[in-house]
Short mmCIF file of C-alpha atoms and ligand atoms in Angstrom, two decimals:
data_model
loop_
_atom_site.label_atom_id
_atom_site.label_comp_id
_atom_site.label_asym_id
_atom_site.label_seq_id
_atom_site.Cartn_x
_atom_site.Cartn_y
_atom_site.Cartn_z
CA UNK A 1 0.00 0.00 0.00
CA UNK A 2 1.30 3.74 -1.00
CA UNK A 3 0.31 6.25 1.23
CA UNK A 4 1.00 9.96 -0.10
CA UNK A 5 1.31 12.60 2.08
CA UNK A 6 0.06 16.49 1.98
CA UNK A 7 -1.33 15.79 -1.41
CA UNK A 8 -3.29 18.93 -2.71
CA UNK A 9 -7.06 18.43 -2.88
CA UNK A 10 -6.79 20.99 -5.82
CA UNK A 11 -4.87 18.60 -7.92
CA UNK A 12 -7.89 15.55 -7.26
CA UNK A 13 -11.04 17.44 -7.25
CA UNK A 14 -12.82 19.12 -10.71
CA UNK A 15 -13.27 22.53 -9.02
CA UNK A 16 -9.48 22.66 -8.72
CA UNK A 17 -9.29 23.98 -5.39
CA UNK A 18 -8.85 23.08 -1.30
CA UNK A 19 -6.07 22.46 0.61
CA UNK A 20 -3.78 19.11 1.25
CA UNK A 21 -5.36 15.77 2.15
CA UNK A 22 -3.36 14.39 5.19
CA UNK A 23 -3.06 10.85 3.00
CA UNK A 24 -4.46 9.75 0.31
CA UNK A 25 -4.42 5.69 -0.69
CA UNK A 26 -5.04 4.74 -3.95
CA UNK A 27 -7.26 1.47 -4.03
CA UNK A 28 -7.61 -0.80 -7.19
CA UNK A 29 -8.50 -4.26 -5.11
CA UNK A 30 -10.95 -4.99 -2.44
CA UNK A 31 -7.70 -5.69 -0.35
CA UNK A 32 -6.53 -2.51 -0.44
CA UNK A 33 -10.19 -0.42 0.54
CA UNK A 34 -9.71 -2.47 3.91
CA UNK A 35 -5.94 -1.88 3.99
CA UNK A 36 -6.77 1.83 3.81
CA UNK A 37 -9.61 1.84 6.28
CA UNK A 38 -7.01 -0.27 8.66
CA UNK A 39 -4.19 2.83 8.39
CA UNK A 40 -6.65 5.35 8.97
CA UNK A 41 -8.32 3.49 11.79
CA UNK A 42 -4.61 2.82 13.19
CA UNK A 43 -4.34 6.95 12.96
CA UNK A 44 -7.33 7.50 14.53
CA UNK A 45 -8.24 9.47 10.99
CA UNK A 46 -11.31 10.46 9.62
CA UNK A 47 -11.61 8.82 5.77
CA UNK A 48 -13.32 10.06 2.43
CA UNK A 49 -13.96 7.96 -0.72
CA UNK A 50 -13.05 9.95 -3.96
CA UNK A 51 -13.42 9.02 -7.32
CA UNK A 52 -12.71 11.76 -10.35
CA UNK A 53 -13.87 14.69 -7.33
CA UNK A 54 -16.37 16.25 -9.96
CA UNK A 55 -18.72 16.60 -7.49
CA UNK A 56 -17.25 17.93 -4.93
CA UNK A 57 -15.93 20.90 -2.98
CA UNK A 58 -12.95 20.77 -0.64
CA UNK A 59 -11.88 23.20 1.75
CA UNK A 60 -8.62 25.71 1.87
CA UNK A 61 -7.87 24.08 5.15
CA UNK A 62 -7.81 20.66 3.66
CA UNK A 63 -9.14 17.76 4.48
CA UNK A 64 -7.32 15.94 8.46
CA UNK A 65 -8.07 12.67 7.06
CA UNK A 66 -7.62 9.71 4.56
CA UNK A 67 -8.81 9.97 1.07
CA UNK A 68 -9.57 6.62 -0.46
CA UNK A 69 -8.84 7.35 -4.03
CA UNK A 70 -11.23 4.75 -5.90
CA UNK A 71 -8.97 2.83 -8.63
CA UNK A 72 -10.96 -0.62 -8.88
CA UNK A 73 -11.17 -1.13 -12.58
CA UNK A 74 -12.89 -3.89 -14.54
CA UNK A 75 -15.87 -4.74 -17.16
CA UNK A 76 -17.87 -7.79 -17.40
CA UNK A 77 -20.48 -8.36 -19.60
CA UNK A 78 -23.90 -11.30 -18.69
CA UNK A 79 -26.32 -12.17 -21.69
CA UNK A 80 -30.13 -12.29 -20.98
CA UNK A 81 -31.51 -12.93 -24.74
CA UNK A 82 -32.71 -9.10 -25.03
CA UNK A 83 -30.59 -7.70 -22.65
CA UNK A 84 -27.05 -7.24 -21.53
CA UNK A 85 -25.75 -6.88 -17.99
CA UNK A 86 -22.64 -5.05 -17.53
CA UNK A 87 -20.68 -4.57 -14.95
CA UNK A 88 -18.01 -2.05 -14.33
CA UNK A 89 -15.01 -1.44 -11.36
CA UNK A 90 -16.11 1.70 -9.10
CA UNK A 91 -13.01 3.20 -10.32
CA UNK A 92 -14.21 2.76 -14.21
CA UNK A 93 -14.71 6.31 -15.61
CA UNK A 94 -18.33 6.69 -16.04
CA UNK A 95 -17.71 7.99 -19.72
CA UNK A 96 -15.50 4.52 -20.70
CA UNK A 97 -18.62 2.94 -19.49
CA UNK A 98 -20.96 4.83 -21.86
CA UNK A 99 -18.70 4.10 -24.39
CA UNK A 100 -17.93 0.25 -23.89
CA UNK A 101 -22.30 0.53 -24.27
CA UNK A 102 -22.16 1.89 -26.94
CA UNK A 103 -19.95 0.06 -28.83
CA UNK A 104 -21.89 -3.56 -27.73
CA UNK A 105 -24.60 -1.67 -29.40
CA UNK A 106 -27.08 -1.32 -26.24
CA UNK A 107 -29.39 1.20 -25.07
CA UNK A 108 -30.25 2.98 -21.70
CA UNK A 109 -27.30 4.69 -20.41
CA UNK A 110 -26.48 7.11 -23.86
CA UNK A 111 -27.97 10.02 -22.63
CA UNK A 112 -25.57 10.00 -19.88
CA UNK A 113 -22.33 10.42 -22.37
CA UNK A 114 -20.12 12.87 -21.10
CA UNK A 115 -20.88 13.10 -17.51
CA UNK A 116 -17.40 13.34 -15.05
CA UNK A 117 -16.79 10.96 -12.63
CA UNK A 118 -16.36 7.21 -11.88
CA UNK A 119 -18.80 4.18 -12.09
CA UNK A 120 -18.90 4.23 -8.15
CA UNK A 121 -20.32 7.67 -8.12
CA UNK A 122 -22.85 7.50 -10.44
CA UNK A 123 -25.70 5.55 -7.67
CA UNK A 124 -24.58 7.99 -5.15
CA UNK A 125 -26.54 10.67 -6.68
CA UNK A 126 -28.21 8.81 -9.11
CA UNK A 127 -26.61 10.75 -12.39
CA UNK A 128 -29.16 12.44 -14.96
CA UNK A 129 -29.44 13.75 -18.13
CA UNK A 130 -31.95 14.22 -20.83
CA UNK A 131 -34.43 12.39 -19.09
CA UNK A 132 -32.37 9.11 -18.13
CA UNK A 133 -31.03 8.30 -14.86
CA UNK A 134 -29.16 5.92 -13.40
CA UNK A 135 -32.26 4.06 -11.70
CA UNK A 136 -33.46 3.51 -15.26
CA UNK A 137 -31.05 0.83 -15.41
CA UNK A 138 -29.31 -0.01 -12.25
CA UNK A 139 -29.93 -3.87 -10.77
CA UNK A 140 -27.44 -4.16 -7.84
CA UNK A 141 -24.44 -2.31 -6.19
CA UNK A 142 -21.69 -4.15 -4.40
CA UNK A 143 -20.40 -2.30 -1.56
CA UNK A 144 -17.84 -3.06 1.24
CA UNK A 145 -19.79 -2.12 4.71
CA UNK A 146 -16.94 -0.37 6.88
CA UNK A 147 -19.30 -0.41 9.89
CA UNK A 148 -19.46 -4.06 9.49
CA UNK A 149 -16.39 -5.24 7.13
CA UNK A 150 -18.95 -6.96 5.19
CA UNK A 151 -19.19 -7.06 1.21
CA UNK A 152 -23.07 -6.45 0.60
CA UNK A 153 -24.43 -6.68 -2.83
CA UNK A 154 -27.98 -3.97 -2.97
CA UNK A 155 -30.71 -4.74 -5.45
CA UNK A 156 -31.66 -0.98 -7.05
CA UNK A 157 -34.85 -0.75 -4.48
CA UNK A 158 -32.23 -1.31 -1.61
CA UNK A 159 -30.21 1.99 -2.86
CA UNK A 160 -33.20 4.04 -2.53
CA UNK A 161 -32.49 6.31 -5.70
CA UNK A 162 -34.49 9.60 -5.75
CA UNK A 163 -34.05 12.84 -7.35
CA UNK A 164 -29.94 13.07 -7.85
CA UNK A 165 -30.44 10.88 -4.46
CA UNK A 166 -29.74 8.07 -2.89
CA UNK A 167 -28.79 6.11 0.62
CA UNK A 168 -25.21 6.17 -0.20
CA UNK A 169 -25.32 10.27 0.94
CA UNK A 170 -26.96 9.42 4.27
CA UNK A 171 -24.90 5.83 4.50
CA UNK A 172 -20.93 6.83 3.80
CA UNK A 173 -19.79 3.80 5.36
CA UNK A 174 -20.97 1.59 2.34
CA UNK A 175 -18.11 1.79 0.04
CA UNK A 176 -19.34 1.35 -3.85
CA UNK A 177 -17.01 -1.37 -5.15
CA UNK A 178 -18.58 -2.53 -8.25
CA UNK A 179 -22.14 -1.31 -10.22
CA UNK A 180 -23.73 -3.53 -12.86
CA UNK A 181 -26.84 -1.85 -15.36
CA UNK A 182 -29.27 -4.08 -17.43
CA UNK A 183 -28.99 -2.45 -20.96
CA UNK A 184 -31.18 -3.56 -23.81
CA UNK A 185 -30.54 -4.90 -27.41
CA UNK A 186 -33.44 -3.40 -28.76
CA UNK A 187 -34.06 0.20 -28.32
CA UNK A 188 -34.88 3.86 -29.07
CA UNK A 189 -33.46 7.42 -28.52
CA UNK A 190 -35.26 9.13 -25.81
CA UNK A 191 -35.28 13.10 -26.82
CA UNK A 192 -37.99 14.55 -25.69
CA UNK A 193 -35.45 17.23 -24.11
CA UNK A 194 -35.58 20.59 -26.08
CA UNK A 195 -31.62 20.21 -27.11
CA UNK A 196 -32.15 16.99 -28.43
CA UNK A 197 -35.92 17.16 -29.77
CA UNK A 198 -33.99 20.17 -31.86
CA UNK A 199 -30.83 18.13 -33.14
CA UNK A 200 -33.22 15.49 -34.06
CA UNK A 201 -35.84 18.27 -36.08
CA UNK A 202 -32.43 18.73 -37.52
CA UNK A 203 -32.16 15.25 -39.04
CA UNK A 204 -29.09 14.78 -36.97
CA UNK A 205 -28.70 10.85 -36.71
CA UNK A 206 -29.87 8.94 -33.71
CA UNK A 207 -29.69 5.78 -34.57
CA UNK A 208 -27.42 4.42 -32.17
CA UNK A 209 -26.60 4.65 -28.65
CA UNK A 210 -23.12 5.74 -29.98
CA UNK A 211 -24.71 8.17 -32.04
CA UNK A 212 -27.40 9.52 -29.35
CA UNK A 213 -23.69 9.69 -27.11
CA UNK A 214 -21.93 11.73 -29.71
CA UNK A 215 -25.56 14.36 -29.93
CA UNK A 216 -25.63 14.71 -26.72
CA UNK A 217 -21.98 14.80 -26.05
CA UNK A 218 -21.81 18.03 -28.70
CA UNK A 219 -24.87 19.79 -27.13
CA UNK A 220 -22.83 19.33 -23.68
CA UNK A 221 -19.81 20.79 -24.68
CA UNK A 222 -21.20 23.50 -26.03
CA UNK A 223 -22.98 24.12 -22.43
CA UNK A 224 -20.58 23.79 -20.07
CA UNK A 225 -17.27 25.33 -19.05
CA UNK A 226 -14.18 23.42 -20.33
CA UNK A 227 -12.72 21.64 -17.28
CA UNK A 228 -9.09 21.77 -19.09
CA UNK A 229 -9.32 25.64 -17.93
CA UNK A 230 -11.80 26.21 -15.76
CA UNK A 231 -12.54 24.58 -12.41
CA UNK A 232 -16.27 23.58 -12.51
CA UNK A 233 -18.26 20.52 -10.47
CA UNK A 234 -20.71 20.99 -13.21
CA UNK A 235 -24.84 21.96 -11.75
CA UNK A 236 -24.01 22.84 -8.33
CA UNK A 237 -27.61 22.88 -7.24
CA UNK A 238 -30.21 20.59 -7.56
CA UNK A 239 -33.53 21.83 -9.38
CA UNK A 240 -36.30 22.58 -7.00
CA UNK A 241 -39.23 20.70 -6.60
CA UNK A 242 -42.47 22.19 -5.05
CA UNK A 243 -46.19 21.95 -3.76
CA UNK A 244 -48.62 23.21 -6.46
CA UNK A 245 -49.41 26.26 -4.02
CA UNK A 246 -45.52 27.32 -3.81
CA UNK A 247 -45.68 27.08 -8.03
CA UNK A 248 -48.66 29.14 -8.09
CA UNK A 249 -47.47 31.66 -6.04
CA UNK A 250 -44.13 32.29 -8.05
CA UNK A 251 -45.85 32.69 -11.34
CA UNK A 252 -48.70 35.09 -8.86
CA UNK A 253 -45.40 36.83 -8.87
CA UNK A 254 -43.42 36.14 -11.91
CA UNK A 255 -45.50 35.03 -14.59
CA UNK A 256 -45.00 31.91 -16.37
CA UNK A 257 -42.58 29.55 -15.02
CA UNK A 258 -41.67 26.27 -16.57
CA UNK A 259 -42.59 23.50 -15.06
CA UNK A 260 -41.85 19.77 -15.20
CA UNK A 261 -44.58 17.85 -12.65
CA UNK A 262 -43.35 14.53 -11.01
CA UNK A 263 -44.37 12.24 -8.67
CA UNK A 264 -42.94 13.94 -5.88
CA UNK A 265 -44.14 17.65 -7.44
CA UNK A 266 -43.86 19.96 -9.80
CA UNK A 267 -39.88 20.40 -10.64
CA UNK A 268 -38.65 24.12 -11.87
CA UNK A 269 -35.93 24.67 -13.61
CA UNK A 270 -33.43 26.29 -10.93
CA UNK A 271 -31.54 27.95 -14.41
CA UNK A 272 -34.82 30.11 -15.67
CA UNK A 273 -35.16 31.60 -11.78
CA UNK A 274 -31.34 32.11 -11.81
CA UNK A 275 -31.80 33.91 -15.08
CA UNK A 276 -35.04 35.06 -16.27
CA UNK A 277 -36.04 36.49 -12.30
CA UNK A 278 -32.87 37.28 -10.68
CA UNK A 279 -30.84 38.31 -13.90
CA UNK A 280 -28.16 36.27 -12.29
CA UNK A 281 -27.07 34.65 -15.43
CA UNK A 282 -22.79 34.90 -15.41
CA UNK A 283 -23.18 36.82 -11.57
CA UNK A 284 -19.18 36.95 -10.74
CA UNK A 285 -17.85 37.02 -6.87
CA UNK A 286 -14.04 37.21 -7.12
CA UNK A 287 -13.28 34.15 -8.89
CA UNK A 288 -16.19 32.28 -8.69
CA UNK A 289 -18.91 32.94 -11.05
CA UNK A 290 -22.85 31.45 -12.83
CA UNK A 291 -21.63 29.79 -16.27
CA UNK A 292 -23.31 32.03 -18.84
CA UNK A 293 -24.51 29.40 -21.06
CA UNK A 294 -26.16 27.49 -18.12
CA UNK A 295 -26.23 29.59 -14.66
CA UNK A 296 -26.68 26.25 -12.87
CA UNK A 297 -23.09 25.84 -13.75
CA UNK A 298 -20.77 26.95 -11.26
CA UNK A 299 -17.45 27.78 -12.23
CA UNK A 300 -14.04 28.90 -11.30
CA UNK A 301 -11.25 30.91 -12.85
CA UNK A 302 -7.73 30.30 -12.16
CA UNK A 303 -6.58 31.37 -8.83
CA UNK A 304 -10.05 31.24 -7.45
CA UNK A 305 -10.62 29.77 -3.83
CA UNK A 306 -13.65 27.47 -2.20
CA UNK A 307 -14.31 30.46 -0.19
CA UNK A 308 -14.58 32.09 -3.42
CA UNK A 309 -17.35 29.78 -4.54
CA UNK A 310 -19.18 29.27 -1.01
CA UNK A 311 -19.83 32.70 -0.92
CA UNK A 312 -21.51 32.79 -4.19
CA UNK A 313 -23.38 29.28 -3.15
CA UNK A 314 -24.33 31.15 -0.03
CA UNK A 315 -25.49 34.25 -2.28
CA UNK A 316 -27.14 32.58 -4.44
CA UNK A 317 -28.74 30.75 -2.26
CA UNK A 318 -29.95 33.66 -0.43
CA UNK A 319 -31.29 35.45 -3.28
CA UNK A 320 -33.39 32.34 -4.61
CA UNK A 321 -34.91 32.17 -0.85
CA UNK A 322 -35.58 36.17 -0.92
CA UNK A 323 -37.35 36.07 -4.29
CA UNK A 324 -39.10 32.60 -4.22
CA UNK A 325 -39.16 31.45 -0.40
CA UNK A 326 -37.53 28.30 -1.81
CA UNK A 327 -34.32 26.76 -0.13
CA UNK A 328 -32.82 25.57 -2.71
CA UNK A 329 -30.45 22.34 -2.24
CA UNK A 330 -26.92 21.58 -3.31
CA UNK A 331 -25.76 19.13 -5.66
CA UNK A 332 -22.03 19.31 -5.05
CA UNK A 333 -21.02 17.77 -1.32
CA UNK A 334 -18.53 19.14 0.48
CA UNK A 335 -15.16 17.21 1.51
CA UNK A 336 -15.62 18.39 4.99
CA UNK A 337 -17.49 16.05 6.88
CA UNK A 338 -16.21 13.23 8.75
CA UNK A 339 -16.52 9.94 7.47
CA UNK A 340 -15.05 7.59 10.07
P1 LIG B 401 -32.30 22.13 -20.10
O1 LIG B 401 -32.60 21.21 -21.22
O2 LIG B 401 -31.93 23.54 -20.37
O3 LIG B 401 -33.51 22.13 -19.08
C1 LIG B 401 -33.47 22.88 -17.88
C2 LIG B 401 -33.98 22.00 -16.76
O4 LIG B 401 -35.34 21.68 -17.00
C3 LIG B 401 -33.20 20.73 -16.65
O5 LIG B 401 -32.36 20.84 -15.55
C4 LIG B 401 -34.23 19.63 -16.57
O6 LIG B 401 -34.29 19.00 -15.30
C5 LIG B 401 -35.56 20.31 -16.81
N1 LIG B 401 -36.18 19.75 -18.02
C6 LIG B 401 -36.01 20.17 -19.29
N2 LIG B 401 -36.76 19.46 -20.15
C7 LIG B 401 -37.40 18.55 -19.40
C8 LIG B 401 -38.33 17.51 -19.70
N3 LIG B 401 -38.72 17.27 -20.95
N4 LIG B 401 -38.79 16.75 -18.68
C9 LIG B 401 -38.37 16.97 -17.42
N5 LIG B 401 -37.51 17.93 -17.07
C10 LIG B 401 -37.03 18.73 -18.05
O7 LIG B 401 -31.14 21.47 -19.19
P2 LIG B 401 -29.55 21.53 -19.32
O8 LIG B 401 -29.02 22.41 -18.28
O9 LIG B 401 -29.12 21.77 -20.74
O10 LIG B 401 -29.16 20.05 -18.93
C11 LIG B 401 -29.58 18.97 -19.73
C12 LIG B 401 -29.62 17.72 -18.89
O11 LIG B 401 -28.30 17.34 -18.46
C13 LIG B 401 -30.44 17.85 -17.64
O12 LIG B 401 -31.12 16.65 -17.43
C14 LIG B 401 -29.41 18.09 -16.55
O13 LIG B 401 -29.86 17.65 -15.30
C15 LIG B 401 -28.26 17.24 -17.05
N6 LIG B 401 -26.98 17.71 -16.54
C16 LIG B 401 -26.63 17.50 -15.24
C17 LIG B 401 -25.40 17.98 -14.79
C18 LIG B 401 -24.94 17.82 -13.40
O14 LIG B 401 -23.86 18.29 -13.07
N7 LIG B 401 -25.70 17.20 -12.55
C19 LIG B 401 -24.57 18.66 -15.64
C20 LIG B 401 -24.97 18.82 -16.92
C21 LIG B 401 -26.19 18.37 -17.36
P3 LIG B 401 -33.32 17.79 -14.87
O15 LIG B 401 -32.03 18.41 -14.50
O16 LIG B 401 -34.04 17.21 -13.72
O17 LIG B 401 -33.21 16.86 -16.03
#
């Protein structure tokens, strides 16, 4: 087992910024999660699983505590006549995945090309896009229980996906080692998404979950800051979802307001309240400022700071409650808490 030492958070995290990481342990086996949970036990050290850190935001103090760098890599592939069951290492990138998919030539998991981050982290928060997510496809998650040392496997129902949700945020001692998705032969685009209903009016081909990938991978880029120069954890909140009463009061107020009902409300777009009521569209603190092209989008110039960026959360934040009475909630966690 490595252990590095004072390792800059800045230099593991997609937001490019916070302080040094006491250790960090990179894991590719089983063996070594539990060899890394045994050194920081044996140092009395707080620990923090970390895959690509796009979704997260670590401090300029750093983090007094053990990150568990997830490395477990690894594909298989089960046939069930119509369907195929693949399985990826936690430490898989997420977009590898999308593209092994693709190339087998099955559907469900395409309109999640281009998404940062590992396999491992996609049940966390139950990754979205264009009207997929992962619970569309997910059958079990194996995890290593550091309560209990035990290696659980969780059928979907057991992860308790919701709304960029899941048990995994309220349960960090279940270490994601491996995911597996059902993903079928047979399929269709799904674009009922304005971006994609428009590059299909287009004629653009979506044929194939490689080409529904590439679409949607083009209408991303376009959308979102370029991570090779800007630090970004892509949407930093998480859309609201409210009672009919709260909607009805805010277009009372506002006028009309999109709105996407589902079973749990009516979901607004966070971007057209950041935008169209608060004209905060590209609002700049320091460093730290709403991407223009999506104001969900946080992002970060060089030199910027996480104090930088809280203070905008927190402004944001603020402003959104002011004007709407809605607290909104965030998408990105932060690498302070304790995990032990
Ligand atoms: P958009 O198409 O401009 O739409 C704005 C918002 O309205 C989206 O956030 C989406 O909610 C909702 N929406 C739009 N059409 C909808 C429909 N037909 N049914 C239900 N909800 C609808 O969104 P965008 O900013 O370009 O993002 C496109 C997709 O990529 C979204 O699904 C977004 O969540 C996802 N994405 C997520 C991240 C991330 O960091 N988490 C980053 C980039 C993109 P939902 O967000 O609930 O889909």
């Amino acid at each position: 087992m490595i252990v590095r030492e004072s390792v800059p958070l800045s230099s593991l995290t997609t937001l490019k910024v916070g302080g040094v990481a006491r250790a960090v342990i990179a894991c590719e086996t089983e063996t070594d999660v539990r060899a890394a949970l045994q050194y920081a036990k044996e140092h009395s050290l707080p620990w923090y699983v970390l895959g690509e850190g796009s979704n997260v935001l670590a401090r300029s103090e750093g983090y007094d505590g053990v990150v568990l760098l997830m490395k477990i890599n690894g594909i298989s592939c089960v046939d069930e006549d119509t369907h195929l069951v693949m399985s990826f290492g936690a430490g898989v990138p997420w977009e590898h995945a999308v593209r092994e998919a693709a190339a087998r030539g099955v559907w469900g998991i395409e309109n999640l090309a281009g998404i940062p981050g590992t396999c491992g982290a996609t049940p966390v928060q139950n990754i979205g896009a264009y009207g997929a997510d992962i619970s569309q496809v997910l059958v079990h998650v194996d995890v290593l229980d550091a309560a209990t040392g035990q290696i659980r496997r969780l059928s979907r129902e057991e992860c308790e996906l919701g709304y960029r949700d899941s048990r995994f945020k309220r349960e960090p001692h279940l270490i994601i080692l491996a995911v597996a998705f059902r993903l079928a032969r047979e399929g269709a685009a799904k674009a009922e998404y304005g971006d994609l209903q428009r590059a299909k009016l287009e004629g653009v081909d979506f044929s194939t979950p490689e080409a529904v990938g590439e679409v949607v991978r083009a209408i991303r880029s376009k959308k979102f800051p370029d991570l090779a120069t800007t630090g970004t954890a892509g949407s930093f909140f998480k859309n609201p979802v409210v009672t009919p009463e709260v909607y009805a009061d805010l277009v009372a107020r506002y006028g009309e307001v999109p709105q996407f009902p589902n079973p749990h409300g009516i979901k607004i777009p966070l971007a057209f309240i950041l935008d169209k009521v608060l004209g905060l569209r590209g609002h700049r603190m320091g460093h730290a400022y709403l991407f223009g092209a999506q104001p969900l989008v946080v992002a970060l110039d060089a030199g910027g700071t996480s104090e930088e960026i809280e203070a905008l959360a927190r402004d944001v934040e603020q402003k959104v409650f002011d004007a709407t009475h809605i607290r909104i909630e965030r998408e990105v966690r932060s690498l302070e808490n304790n995990f032990a």
